[in-house]
CSV table of C-alpha atoms in Angstrom, one decimal:
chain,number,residue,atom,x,y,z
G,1,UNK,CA,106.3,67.4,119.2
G,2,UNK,CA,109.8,65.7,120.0
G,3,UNK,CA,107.7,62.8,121.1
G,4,UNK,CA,105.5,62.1,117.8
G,5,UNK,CA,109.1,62.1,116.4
G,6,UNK,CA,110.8,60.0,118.5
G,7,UNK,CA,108.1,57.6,117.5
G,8,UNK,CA,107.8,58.2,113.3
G,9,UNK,CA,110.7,59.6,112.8
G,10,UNK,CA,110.1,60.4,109.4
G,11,UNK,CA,106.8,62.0,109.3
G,12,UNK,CA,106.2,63.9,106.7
G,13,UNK,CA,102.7,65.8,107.9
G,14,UNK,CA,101.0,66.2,111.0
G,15,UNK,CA,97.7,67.0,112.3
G,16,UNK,CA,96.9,69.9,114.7
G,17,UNK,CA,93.2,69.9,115.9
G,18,UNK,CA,92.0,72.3,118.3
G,19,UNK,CA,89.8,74.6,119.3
G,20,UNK,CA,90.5,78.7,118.2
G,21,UNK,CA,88.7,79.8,120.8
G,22,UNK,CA,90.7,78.3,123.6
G,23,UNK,CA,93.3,80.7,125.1
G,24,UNK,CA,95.2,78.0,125.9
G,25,UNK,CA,95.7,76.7,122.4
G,26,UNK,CA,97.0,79.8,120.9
G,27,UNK,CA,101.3,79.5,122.0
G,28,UNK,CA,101.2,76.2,121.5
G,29,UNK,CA,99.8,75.9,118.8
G,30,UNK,CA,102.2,78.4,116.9
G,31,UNK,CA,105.0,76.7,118.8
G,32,UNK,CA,103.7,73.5,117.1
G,33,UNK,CA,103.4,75.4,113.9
G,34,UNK,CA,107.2,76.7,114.1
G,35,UNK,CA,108.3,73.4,114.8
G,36,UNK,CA,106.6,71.7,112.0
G,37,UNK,CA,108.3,74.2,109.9
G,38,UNK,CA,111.8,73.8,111.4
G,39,UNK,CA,111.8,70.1,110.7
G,40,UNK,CA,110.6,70.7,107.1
G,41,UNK,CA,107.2,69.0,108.5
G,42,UNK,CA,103.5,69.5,106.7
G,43,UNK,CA,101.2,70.4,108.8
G,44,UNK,CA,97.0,70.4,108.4
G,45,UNK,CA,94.9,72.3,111.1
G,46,UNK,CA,90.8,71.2,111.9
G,47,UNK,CA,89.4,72.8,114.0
G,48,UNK,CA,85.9,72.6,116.5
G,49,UNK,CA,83.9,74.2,119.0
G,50,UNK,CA,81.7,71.6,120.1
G,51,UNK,CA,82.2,67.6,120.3
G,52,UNK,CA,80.3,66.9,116.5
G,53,UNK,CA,82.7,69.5,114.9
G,54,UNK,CA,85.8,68.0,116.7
G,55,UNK,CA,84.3,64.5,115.4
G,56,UNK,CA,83.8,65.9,112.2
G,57,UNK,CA,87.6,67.7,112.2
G,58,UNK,CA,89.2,64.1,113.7
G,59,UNK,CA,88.0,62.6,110.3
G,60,UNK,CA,88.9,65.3,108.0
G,61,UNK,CA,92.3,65.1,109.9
G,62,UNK,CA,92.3,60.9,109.1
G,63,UNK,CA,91.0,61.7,105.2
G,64,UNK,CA,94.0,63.9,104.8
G,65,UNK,CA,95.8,61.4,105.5
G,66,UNK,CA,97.9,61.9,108.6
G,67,UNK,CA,99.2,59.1,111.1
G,68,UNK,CA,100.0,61.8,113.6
G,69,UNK,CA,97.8,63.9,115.8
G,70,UNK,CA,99.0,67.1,117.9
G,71,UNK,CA,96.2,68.6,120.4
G,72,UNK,CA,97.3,71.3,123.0
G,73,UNK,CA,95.7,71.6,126.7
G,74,UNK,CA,92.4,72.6,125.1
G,75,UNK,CA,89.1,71.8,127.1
G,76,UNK,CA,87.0,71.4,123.9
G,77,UNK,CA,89.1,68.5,122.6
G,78,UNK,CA,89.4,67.3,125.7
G,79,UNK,CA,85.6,67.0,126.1
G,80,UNK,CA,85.2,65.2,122.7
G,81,UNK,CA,88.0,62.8,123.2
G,82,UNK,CA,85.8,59.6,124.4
G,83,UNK,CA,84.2,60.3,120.7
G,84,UNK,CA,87.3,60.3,119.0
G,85,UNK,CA,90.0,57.9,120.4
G,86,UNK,CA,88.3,55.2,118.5
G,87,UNK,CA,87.9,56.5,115.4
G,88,UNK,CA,91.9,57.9,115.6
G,89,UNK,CA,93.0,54.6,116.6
G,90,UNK,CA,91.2,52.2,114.0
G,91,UNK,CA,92.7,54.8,111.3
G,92,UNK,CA,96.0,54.3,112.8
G,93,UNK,CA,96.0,58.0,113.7
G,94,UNK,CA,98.6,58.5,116.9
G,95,UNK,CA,96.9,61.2,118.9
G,96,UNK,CA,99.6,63.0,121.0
G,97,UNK,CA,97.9,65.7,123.6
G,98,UNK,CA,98.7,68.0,126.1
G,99,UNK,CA,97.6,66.6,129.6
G,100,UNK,CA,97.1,63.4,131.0
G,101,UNK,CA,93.3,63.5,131.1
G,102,UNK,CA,93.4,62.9,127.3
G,103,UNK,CA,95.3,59.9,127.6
G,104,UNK,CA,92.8,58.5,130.4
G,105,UNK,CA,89.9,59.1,127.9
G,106,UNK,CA,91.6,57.4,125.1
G,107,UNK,CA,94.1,59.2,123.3
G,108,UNK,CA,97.1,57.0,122.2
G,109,UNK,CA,99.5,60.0,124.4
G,110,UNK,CA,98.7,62.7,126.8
G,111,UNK,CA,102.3,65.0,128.0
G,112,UNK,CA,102.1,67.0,130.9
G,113,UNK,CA,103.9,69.1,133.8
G,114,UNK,CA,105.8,66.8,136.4
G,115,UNK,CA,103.6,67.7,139.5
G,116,UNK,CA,106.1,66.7,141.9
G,117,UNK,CA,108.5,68.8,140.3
G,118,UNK,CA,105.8,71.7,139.9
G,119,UNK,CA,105.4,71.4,143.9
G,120,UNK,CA,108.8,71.4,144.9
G,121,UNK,CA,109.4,74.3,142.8
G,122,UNK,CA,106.5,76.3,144.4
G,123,UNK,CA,107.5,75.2,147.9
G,124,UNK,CA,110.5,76.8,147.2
G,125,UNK,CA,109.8,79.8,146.4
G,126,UNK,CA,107.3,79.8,149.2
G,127,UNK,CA,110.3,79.2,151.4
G,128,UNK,CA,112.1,82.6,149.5
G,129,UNK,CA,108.6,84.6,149.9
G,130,UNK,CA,107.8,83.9,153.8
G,131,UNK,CA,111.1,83.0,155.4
G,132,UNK,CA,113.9,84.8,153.1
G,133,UNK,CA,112.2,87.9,152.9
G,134,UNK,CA,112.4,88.3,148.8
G,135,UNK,CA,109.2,89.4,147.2
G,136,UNK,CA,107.1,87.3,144.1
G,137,UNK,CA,109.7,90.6,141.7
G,138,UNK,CA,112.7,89.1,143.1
G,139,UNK,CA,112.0,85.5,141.9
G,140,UNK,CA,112.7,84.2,138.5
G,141,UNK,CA,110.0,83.2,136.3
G,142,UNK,CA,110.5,79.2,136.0
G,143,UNK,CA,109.8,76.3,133.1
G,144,UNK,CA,110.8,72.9,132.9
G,145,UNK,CA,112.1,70.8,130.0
G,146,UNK,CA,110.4,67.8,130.8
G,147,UNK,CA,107.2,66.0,132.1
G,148,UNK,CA,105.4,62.9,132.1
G,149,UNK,CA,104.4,61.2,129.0
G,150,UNK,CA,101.4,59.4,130.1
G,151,UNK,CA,100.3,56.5,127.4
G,152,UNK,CA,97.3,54.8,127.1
G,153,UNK,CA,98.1,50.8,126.7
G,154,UNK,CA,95.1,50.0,125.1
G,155,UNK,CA,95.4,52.7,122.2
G,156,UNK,CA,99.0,51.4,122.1
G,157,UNK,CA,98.4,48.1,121.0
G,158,UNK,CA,95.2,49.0,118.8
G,159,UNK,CA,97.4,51.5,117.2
G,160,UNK,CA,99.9,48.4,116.5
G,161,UNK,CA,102.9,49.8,118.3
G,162,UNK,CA,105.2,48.1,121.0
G,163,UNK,CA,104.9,49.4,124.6
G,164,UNK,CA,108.4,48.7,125.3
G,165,UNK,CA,109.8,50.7,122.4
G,166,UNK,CA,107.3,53.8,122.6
G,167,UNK,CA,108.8,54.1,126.0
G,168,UNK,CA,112.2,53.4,125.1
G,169,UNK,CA,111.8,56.4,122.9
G,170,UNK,CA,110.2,58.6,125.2
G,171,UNK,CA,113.0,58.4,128.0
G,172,UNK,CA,114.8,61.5,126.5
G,173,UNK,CA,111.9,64.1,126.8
G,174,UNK,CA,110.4,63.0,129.8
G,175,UNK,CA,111.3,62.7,133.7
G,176,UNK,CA,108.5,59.6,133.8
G,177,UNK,CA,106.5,57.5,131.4
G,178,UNK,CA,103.5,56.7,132.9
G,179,UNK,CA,100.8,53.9,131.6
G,180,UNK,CA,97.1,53.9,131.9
G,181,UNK,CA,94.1,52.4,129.9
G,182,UNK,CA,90.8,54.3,129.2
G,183,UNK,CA,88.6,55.6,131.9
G,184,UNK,CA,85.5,57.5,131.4
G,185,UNK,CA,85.5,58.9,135.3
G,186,UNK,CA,89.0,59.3,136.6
């Protein structure tokens, strides 16, 4: 959410499509919500359950009038994205998601775990659980603050924005900025 900010700072509504049936969607989705709120921020929610309703919610979300996007890691949207991408980006609609993948299939930005930082993390612990004797009850649970913003260059410039200073915004909230363009097979 800091990152559709750092970008528009003065958005006024934002878009949250997902699917309710996807576990996944649920915290951050209400984490999305309570943001929205904190900043004083609109927010309108479509939802779908198969690629023609998530089509059919990405243009309610663009007929509301929204210029910003929020997806979670949620399979359904993933799925649909290759059928939406377009349609968000000649509408000027920045579509901010929660993986990489998205990104890769078109969607203007895709944040994600650092996996580097995930693995060295878990090969910690590993070290704790086979060589220090401590058991998985002695170790703290773990998050990180930051992880890769991955953007898609092509959506970038249909979408009318500067490379340069979407990254240059980013920096704070993310450990790397990566850059892709679309691919249908990754």
């Amino acid at each position: 959410m800091n990152l559709i900010l750092a970008v528009n700072p003065d958005i006024d509504t934002i878009g949250l499509l997902y699917d309710l049936s996807q576990d996944a969607s649920t915290q951050a989705i209400a984490d999305a919500k309570a943001f929205c709120d904190e900043k004083g921020i609109k927010y309108i929610e479509k939802n779908g359950t198969t690629t023609a309703e998530v089509q059919m919610a990405a243009e309610a979300l663009i007929a509301s009038g929204v210029k910003a996007v929020f997806t979670p890691t949620d399979n359904t949207v993933m799925t649909a994205e290759l059928s939406i991408y377009e349609t968000f980006a000649e509408a000027g609609v920045q579509h901010y998601t929660g993986a990489d993948s998205f990104a890769l299939n078109g969607a203007f930005v895709g944040y994600g775990v650092d996996y580097v930082q995930l693995g060295e993390a878990t090969a910690d612990m590993v070290v704790e659980l086979l060589c220090d004797g401590k058991t998985p009850a002695d170790l703290p649970f773990q998050t990180f603050d930051n992880g890769i913003a991955t953007i898609n260059t092509e959506t970038c410039a249909a979408l009318g924005l500067s490379l340069d200073t979407v990254k240059e915004a980013f920096k704070p909230y993310c450990t790397e900025v990566v850059e892709v363009e679309t691919a249908e097979n990754f």
